mmCIF file of C-alpha atoms in Angstrom:
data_model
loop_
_atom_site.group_PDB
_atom_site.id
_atom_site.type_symbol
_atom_site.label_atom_id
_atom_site.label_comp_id
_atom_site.label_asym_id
_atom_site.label_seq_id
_atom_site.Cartn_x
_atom_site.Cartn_y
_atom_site.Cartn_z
ATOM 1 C CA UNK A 299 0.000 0.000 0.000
ATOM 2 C CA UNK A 300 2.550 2.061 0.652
ATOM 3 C CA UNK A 301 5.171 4.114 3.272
ATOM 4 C CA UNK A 302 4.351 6.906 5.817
ATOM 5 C CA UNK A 303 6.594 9.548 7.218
ATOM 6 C CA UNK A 304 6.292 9.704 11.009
ATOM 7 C CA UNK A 305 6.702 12.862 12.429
ATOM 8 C CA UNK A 306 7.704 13.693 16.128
ATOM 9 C CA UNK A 307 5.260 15.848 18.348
ATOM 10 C CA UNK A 308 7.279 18.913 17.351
ATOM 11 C CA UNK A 309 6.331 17.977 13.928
ATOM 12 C CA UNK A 310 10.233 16.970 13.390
ATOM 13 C CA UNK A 311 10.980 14.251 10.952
ATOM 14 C CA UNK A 312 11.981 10.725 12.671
ATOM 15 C CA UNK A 313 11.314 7.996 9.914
ATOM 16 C CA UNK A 314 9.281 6.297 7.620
ATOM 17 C CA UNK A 315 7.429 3.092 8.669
ATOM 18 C CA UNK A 316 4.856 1.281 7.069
ATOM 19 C CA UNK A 317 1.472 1.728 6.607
ATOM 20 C CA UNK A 318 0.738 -1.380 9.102
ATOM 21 C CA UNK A 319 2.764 0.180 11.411
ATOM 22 C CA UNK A 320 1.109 3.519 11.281
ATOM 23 C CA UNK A 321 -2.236 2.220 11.702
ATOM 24 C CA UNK A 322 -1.413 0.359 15.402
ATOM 25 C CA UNK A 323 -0.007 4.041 16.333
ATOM 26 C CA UNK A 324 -3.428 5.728 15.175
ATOM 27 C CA UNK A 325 -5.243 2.834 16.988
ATOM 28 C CA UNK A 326 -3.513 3.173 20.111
ATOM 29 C CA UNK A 327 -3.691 6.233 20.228
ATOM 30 C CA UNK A 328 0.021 7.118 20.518
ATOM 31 C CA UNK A 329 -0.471 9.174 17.042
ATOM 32 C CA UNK A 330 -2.470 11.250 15.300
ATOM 33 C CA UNK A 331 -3.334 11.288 11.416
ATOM 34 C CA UNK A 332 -1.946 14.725 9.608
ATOM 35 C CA UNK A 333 -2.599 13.614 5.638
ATOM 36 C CA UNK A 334 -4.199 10.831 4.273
ATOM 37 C CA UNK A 335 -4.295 9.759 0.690
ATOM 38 C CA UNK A 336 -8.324 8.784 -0.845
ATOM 39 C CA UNK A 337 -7.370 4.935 -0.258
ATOM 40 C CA UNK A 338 -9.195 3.373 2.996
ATOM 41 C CA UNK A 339 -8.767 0.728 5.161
ATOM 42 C CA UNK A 340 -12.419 0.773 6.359
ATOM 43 C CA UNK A 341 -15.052 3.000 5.157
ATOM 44 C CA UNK A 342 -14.411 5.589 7.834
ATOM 45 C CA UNK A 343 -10.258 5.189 8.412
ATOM 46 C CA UNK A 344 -8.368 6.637 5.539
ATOM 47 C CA UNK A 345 -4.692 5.110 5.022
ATOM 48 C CA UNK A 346 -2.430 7.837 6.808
ATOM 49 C CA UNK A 347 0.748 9.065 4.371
ATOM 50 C CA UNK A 348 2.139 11.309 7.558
ATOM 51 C CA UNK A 349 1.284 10.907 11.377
ATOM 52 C CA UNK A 350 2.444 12.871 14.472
ATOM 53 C CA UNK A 351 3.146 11.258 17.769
ATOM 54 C CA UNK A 352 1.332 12.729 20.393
ATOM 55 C CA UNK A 353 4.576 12.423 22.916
ATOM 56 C CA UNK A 354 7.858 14.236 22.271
ATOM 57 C CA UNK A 355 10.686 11.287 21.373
ATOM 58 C CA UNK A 356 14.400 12.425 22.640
ATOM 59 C CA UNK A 357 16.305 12.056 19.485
ATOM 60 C CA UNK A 358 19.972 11.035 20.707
ATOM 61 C CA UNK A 359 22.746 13.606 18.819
ATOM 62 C CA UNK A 360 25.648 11.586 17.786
ATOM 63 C CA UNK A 361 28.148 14.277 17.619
ATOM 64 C CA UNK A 362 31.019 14.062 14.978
ATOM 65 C CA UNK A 363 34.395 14.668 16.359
ATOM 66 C CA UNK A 364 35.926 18.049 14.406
ATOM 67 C CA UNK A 365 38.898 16.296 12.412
ATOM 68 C CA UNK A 366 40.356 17.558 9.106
ATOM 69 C CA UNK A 367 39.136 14.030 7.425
ATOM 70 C CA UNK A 368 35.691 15.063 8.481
ATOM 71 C CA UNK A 369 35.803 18.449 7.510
ATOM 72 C CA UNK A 370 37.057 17.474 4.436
ATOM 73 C CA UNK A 371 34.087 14.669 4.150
ATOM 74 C CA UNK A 372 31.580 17.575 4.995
ATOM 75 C CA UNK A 373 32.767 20.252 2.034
ATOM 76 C CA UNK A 374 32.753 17.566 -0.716
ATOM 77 C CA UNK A 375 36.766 17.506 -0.999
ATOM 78 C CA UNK A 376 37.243 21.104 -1.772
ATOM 79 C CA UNK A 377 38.977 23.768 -0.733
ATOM 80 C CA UNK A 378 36.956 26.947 0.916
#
């Protein structure tokens, strides 16, 4: 059926899941639906293509050490 982008409750990007996956979010009720396509499950659940979570998810930073390989990674091999 297809993918759908899951958004975190400060509408911030996290992943894409499935649309099975979405569903048992919306029917728990640990998400909300934000767009839907015209497809349906049932006649009154459209298929979701981007839910919120209704609970903030800590996102952990993975910080990249500042190293002249990584800088040089991060410009595309070129000189600024």
């Amino acid at each position: 059926m297809g993918k759908v982008l899951v958004l975190n409750a400060s509408f911030e990007p996290l992943n894409i899941t499935s649309w099975r996956r979405a569903v048992v979010l919306l029917l728990k009720g640990k998400a909300e639906s934000i767009e839907h396509n015209d497809k349906f499950i049932y006649p009154e659940f459209p298929l979701p293509t981007v839910i919120r979570l209704r609970h903030y998810v800590a996102v952990p930073y993975k910080e990249i050490p500042l190293t002249r390989r990584n800088l040089l990674h991060r410009d595309g091999h070129s000189c600024q």
